[in-house]
Each structure stands twice: as structure tokens, then as C-alpha cells.
PDB file of C-alpha atoms in Angstrom:
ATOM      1  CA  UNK A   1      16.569  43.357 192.513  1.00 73.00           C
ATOM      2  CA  UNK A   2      14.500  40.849 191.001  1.00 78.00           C
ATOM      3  CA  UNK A   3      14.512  39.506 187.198  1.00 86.00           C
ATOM      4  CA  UNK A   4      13.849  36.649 184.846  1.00 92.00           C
ATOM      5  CA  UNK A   5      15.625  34.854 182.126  1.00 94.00           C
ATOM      6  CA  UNK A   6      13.612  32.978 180.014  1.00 95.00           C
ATOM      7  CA  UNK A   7      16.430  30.785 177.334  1.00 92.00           C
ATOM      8  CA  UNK A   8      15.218  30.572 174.286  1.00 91.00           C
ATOM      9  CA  UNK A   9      12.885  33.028 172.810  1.00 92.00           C
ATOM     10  CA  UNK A  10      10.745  29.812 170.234  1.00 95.00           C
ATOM     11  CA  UNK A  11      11.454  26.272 170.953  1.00 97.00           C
ATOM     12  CA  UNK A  12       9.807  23.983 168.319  1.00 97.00           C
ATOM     13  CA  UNK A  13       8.984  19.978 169.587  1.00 97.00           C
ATOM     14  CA  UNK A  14       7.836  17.375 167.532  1.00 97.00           C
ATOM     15  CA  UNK A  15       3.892  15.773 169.385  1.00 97.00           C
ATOM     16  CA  UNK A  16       5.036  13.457 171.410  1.00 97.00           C
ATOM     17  CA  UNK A  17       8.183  14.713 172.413  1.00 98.00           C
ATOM     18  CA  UNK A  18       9.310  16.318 175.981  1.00 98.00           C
ATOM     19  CA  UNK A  19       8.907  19.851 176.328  1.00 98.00           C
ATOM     20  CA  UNK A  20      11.780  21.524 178.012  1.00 98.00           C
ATOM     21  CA  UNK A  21      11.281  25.715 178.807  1.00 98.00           C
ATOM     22  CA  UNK A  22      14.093  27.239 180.676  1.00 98.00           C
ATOM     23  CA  UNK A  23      13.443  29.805 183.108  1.00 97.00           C
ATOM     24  CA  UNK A  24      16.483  31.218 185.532  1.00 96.00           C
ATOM     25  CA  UNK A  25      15.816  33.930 187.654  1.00 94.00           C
ATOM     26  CA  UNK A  26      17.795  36.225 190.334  1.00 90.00           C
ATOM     27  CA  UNK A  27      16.224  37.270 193.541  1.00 83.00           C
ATOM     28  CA  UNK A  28      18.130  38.911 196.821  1.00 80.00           C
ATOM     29  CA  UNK A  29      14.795  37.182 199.031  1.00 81.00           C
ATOM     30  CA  UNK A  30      13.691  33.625 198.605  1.00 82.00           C
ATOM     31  CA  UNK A  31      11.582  33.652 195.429  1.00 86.00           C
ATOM     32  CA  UNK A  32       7.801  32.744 194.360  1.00 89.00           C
ATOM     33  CA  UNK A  33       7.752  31.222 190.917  1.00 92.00           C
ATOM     34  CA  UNK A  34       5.370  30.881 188.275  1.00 93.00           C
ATOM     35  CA  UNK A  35       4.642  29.622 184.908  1.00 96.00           C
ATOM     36  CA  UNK A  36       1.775  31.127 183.119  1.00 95.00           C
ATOM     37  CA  UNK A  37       0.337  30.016 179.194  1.00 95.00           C
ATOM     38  CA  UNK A  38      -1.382  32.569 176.906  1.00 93.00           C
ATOM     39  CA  UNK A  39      -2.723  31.925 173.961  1.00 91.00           C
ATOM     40  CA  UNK A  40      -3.347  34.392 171.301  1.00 86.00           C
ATOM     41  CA  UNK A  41      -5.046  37.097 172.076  1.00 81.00           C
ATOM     42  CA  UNK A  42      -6.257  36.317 175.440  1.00 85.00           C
ATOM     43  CA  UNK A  43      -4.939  36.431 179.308  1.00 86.00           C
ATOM     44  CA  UNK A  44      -2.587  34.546 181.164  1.00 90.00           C
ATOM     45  CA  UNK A  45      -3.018  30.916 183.041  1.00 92.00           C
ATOM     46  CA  UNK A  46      -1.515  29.861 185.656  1.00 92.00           C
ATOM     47  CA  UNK A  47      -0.061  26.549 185.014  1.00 95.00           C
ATOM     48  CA  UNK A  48       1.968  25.830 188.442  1.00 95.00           C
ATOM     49  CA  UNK A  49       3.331  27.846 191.216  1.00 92.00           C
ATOM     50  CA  UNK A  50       6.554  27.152 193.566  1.00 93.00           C
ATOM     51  CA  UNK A  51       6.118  29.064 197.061  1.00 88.00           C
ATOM     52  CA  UNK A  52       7.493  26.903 199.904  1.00 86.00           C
ATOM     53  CA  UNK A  53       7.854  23.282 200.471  1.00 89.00           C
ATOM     54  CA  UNK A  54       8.307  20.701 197.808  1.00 92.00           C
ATOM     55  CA  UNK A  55      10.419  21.769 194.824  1.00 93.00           C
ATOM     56  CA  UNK A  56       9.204  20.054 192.435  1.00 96.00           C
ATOM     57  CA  UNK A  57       5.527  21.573 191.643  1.00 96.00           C
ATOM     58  CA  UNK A  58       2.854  20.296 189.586  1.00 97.00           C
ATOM     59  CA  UNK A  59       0.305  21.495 187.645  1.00 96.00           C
ATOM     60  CA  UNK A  60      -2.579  21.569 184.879  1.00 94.00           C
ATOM     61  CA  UNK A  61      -1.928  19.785 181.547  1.00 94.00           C
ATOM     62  CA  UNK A  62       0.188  17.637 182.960  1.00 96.00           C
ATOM     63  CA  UNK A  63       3.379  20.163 183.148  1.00 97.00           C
ATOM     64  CA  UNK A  64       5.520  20.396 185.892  1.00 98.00           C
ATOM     65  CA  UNK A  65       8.585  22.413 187.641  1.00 98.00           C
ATOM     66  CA  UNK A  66      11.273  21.928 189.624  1.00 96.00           C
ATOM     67  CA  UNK A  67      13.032  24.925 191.718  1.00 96.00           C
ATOM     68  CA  UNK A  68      16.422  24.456 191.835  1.00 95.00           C
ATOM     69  CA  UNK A  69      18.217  26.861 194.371  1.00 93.00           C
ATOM     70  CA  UNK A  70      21.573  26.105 193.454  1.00 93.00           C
ATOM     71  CA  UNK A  71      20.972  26.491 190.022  1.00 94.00           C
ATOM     72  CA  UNK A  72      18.603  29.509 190.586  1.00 94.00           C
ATOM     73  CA  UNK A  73      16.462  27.906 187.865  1.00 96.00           C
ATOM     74  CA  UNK A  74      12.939  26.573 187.541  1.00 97.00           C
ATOM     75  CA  UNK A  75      12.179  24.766 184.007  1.00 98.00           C
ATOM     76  CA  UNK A  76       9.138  23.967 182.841  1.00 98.00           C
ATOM     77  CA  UNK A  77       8.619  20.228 181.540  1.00 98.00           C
ATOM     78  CA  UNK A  78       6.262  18.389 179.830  1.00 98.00           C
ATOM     79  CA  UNK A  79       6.707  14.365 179.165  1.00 97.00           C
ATOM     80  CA  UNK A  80       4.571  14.419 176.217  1.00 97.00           C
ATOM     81  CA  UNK A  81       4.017  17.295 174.074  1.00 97.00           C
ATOM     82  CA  UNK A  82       0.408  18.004 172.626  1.00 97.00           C
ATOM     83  CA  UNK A  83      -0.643  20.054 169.304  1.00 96.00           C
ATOM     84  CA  UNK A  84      -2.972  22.087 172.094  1.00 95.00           C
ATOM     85  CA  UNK A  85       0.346  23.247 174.310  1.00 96.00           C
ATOM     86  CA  UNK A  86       1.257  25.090 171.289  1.00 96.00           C
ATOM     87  CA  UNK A  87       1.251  29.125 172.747  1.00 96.00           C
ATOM     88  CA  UNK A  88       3.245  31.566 174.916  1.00 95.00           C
ATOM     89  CA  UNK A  89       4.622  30.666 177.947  1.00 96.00           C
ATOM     90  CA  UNK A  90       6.156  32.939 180.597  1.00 95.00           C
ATOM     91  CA  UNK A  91       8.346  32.383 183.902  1.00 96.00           C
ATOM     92  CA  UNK A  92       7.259  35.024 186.537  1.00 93.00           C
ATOM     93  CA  UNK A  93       8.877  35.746 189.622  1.00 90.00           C
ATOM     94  CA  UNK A  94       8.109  37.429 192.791  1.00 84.00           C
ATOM     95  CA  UNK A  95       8.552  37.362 196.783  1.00 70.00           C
ATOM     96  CA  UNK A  96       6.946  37.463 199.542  1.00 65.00           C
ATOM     97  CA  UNK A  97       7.077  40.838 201.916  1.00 60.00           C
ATOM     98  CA  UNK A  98       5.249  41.153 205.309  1.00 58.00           C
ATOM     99  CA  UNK A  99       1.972  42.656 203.125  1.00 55.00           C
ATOM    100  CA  UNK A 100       2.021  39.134 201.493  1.00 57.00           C
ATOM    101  CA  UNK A 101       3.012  38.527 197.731  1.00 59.00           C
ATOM    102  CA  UNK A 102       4.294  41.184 195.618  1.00 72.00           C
ATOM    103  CA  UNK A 103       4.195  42.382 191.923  1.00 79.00           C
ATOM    104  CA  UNK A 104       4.569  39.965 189.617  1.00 85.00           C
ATOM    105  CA  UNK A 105       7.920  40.048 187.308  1.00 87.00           C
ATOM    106  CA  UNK A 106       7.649  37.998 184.115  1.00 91.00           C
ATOM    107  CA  UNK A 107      10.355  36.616 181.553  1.00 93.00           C
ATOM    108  CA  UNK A 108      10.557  37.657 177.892  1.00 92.00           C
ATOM    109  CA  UNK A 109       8.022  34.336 177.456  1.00 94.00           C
ATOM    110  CA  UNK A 110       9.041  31.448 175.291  1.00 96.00           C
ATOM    111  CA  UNK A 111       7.088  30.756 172.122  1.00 96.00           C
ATOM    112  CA  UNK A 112       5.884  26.798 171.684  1.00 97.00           C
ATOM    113  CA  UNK A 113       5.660  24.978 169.098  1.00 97.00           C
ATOM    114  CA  UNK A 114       4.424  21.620 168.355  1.00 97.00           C
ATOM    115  CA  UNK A 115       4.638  19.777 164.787  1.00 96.00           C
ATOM    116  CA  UNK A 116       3.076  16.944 164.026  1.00 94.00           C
TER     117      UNK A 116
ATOM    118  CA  UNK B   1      -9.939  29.388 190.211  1.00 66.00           C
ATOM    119  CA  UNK B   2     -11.732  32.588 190.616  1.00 82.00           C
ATOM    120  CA  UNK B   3     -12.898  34.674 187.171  1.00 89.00           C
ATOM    121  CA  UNK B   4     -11.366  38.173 186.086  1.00 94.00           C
ATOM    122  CA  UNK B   5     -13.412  39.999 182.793  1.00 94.00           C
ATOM    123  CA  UNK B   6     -11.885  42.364 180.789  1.00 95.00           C
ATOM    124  CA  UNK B   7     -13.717  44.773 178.813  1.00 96.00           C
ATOM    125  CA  UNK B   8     -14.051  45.068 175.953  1.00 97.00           C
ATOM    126  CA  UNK B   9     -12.046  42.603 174.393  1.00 94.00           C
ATOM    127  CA  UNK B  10     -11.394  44.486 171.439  1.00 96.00           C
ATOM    128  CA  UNK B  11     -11.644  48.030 170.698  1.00 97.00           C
ATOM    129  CA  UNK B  12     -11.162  50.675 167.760  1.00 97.00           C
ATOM    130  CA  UNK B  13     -11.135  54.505 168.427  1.00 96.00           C
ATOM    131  CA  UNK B  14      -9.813  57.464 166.882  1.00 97.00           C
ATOM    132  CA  UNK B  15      -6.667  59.335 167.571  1.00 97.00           C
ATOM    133  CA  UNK B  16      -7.791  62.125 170.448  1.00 97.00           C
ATOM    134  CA  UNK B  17     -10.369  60.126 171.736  1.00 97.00           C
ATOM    135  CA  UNK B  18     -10.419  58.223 175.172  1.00 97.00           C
ATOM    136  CA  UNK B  19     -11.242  54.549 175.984  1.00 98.00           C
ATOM    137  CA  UNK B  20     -12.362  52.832 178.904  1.00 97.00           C
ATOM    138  CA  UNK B  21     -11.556  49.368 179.697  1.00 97.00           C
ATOM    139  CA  UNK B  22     -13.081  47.783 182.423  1.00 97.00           C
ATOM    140  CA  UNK B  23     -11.682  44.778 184.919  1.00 96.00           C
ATOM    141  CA  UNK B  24     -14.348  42.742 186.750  1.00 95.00           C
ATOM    142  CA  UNK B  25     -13.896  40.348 189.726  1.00 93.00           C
ATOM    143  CA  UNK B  26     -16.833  38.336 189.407  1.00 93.00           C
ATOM    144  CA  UNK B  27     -16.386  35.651 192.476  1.00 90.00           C
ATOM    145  CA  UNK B  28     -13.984  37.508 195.088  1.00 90.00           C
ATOM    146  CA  UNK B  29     -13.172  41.085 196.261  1.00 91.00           C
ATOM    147  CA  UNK B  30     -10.646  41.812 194.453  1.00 90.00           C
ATOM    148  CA  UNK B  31      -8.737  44.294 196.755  1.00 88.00           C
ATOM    149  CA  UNK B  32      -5.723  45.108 194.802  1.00 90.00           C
ATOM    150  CA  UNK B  33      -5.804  45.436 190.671  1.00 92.00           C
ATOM    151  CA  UNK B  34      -2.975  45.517 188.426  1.00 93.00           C
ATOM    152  CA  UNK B  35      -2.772  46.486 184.827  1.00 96.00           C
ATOM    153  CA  UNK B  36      -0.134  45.757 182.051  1.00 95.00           C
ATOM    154  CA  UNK B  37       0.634  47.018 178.659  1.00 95.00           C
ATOM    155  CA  UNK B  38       1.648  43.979 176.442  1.00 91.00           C
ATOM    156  CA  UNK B  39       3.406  44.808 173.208  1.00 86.00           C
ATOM    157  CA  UNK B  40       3.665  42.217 169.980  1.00 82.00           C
ATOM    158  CA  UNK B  41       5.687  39.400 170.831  1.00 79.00           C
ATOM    159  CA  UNK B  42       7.058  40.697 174.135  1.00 84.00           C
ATOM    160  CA  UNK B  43       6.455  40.324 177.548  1.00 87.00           C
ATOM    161  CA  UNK B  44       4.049  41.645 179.906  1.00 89.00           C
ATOM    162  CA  UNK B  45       5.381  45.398 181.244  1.00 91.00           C
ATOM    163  CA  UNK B  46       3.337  46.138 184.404  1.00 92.00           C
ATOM    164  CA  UNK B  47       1.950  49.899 184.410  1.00 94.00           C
ATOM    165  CA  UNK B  48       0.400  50.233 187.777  1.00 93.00           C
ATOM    166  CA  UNK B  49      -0.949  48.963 190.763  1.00 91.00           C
ATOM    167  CA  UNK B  50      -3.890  49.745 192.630  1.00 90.00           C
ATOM    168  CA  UNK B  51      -5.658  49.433 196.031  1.00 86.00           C
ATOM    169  CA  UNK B  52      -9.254  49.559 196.085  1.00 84.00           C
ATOM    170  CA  UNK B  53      -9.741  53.093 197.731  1.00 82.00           C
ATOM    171  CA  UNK B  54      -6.835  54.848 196.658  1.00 83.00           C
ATOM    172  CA  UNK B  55      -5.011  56.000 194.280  1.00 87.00           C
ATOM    173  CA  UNK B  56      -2.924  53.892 191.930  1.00 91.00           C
ATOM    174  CA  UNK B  57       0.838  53.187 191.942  1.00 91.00           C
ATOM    175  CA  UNK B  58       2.181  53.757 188.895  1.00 94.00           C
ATOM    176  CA  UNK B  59       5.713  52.636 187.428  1.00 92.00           C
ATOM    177  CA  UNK B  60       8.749  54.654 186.298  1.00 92.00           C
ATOM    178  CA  UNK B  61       7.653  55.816 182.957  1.00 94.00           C
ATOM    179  CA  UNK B  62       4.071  55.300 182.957  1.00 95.00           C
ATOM    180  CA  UNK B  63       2.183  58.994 182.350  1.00 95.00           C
ATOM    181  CA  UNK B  64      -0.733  58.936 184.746  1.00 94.00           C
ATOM    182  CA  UNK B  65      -2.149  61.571 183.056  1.00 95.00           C
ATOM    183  CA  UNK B  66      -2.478  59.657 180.063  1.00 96.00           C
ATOM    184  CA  UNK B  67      -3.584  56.539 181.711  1.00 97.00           C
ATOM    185  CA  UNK B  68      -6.490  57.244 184.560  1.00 96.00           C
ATOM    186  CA  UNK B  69      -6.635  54.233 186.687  1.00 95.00           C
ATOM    187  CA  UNK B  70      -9.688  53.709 189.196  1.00 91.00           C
ATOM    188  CA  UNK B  71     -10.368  51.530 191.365  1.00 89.00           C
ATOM    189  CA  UNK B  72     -13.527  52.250 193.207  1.00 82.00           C
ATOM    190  CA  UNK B  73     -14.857  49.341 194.646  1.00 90.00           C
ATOM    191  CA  UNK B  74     -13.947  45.875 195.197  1.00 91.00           C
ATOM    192  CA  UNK B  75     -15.175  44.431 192.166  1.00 93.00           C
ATOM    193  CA  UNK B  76     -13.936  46.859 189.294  1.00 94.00           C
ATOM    194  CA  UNK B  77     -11.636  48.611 188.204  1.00 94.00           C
ATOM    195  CA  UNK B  78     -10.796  51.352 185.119  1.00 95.00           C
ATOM    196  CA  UNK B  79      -8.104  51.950 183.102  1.00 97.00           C
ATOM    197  CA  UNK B  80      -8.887  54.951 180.874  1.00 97.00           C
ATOM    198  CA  UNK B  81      -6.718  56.146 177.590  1.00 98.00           C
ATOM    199  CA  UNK B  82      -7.148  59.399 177.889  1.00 97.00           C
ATOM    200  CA  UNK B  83      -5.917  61.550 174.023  1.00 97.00           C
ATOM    201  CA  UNK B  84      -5.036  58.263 172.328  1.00 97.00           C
ATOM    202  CA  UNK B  85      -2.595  57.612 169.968  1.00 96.00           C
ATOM    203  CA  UNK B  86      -1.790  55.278 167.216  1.00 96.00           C
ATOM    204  CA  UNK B  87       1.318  54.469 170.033  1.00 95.00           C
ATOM    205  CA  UNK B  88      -1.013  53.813 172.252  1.00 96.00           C
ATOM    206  CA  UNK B  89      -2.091  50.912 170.381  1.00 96.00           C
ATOM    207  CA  UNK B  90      -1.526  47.895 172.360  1.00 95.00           C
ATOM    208  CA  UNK B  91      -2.877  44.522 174.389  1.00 94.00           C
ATOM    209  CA  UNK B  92      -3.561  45.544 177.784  1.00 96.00           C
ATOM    210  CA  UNK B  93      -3.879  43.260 180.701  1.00 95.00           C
ATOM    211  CA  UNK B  94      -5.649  43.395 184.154  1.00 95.00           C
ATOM    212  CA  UNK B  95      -5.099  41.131 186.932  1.00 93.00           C
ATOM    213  CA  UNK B  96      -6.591  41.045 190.627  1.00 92.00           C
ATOM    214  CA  UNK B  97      -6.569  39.478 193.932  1.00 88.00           C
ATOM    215  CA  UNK B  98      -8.059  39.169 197.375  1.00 86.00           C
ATOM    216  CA  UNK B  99      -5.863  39.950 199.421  1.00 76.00           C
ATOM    217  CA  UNK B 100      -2.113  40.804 199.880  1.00 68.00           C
ATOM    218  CA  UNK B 101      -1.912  36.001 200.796  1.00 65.00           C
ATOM    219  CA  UNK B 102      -3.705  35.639 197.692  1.00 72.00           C
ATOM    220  CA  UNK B 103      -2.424  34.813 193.984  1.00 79.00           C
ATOM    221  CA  UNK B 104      -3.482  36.979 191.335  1.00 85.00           C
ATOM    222  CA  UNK B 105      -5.854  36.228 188.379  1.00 90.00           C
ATOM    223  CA  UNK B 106      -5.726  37.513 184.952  1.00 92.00           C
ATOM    224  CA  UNK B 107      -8.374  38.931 182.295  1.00 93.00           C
ATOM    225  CA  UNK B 108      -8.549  38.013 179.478  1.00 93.00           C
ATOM    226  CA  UNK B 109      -6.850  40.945 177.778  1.00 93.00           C
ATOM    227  CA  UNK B 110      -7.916  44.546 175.533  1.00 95.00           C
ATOM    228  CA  UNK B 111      -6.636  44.964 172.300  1.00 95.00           C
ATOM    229  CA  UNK B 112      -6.731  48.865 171.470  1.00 97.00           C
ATOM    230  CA  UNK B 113      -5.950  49.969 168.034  1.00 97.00           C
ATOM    231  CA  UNK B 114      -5.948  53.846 167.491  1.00 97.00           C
ATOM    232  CA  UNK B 115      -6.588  55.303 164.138  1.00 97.00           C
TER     233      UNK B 115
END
């Protein structure tokens, strides 16, 4: 079975500051991974995927993530928080199966914050 | 990326009533559609999937008498609230792909509030 820990349920960063979201998940099959952003009342984003290949994945808004096998993690950084990154983020993990990707199984989400 | 709409975005009805919300595909054939249920400060809790064509896969727990989910072509699909109640109330969530190699994309989201 497949699930997601997200650590850390509001994690408040000062502008400026590196944003660290934890995301550890446990998977039987070599995992996808995804981080996705919502902001209120709307959908989800994709910021960056991990499928195969390099671990360490970039995407938008200059965030990025690194899958760590070992560690069965893949945290979510940011070198430089901005007042806009302020929202919900959520770790989501699924695998692949000979139809192609699967359902989509997301963390609790971590709240942002950013103070001036 | 490729654009999902939701809706309506936001919608009031009475208790007993039903509610449609709609999920568009507006670039891409969106051949499989799935919907979530998204409570106040939690996570997303998917209710079913479905395959353009047939009928939806819904999860342990989800009535699908109470929520009617079709999917009739490869641009749209329906998630009806059939006898609502305040309960119901909730932000729910569509997403859809093309094809089983493709990523999903997300709508932007239905808030229902029964009165």
C-alpha cells in the first residue's frame, strides 16, 4: 500500500528565508512524486514531478525536490521565500502500472506562511 | 499545461435539492476524470474515477447513489449531488487526463454549501 506523510501540518518563514516542506512517503513499487500548491479556494498546481531519472527535480517558482530512496523522502525547497508562496502545499504519490500512472494519493498538505 | 474548468465555482442550494457540477477539458481529450471531496483544512479524499464510456469507479465509502458521476464524452464530465445535505457541503475537485502516460490536471474547484 501506498501513503504520504507530510511533517508539519503550518510552517511559518520569514521573506527571504529557505522554505523547507517535508514529504516522506511509503510505496511497495517505485514511486511517482508530486508537489502541488493551492491557494484558497481554487485547484491544485503542479509545481514539480519526480518519475524516473534525475532525483533532484525542478520546477515553477523556483522550488525544487529531491527523491531520496534511502530516506523514502522527497522535500520540497525553496532558496528564497516570497510573500506570493504563501498557500497549501501537498506531497502526492503514485506509481506506475502497465495502464500507465495511477490514482493520485496526496499528504495531509502543509500550510505556508511567509512574514515579512 | 493543458486547461481543466470547473463549474460552477460556487454554488448555494437547498437541502433535498440536486446540483450539477460540471468538469471541462478544454485543449485535450480527457479520457479518464477524477473527482475529490476536499474538506476545511484537510486533504484531498478522492471519490471516484471514471473512464469516458463507462461507468465510474467509486471508492470504499463513497454512496453512488448520492453522487451520479458521468462521463459521456471526452471533454466533460458530471458529478451530480443528488438529495443534498448541509453534510454534503464541501469543496469538490475534478481532475483529468489524456491518457493512462499522461499527468493529470486539476479544476479549479466547487464550493457547495447546502441550506
Amino acid at each position: 500500500a501506498q501513503s504520504v506523510t507530510q511533517l508539519g501540518s503550518h510552517v511559518s518563514v520569514s521573506e527571504g528565508a529557505l522554505v523547507l516542506l517535508r514529504c516522506n512517503y511509503s510505496s511497495s513499487v517505485p514511486p511517482y512524486l508530486f508537489w502541488y500548491v493551492q491557494y484558497p479556494n481554487q485547484g491544485l498546481q503542479l509545481l514539480l514531478k519526480y518519475t524516473t531519472g534525475a532525483t533532484l527535480v525542478k520546477g515553477i517558482n523556483g522550488f525544487e525536490a529531491e527523491f531520496k530512496k534511502s530516506e523514502t523522502s522527497f522535500h520540497l525547497t525553496k532558496p528564497s521565500a516570497h510573500m506570493s508562496d504563501a498557500a497549501e502545499y501537498f506531497c502526492a504519490v503514485s506509481f506506475a502500472f502497465s495502464g500507465g500512472y495511477n490514482k493520485l494519493i496526496f499528504g495531509a498538505g502543509t500550510r505556508l506562511a511567509v512574514h515579512p | 499545461g493543458a486547461v481543466v474548468s470547473q463549474h460552477p465555482s460556487r454554488v448555494i442550494c437547498k437541502s433535498g435539492t440536486s446540483v450539477k457540477i460540471e468538469c471541462r477539458s478544454l485543449d485535450f481529450q480527457a479520457t479518464t476524470m477524477f473527482w475529490y471531496r476536499q474538506f476545511p483544512k484537510q486533504s484531498l479524499m478522492l471519490m471516484a474515477t471514471s473512464n469516458e464510456g463507462s461507468k465510474a469507479t467509486y471508492e470504499q465509502g463513497v454512496e453512488k447513489d448520492k453522487f451520479l458521476i458521468n462521463h459521456a464524452s471526452l471533454t466533460l464530465s458530471t458529478l451530480t449531488v443528488t438529495s443534498a445535505h448541509p453534510e454534503d457541503s464541501s469543496f469538490y475537485i475534478c481532475s483529468a487526463r489524456e491518457g493512462s502516460q499522461s499527468e493529470a490536471f486539476f479544476g479549479q474547484g466547487t464550493r457547495l454549501t447546502v441550506v
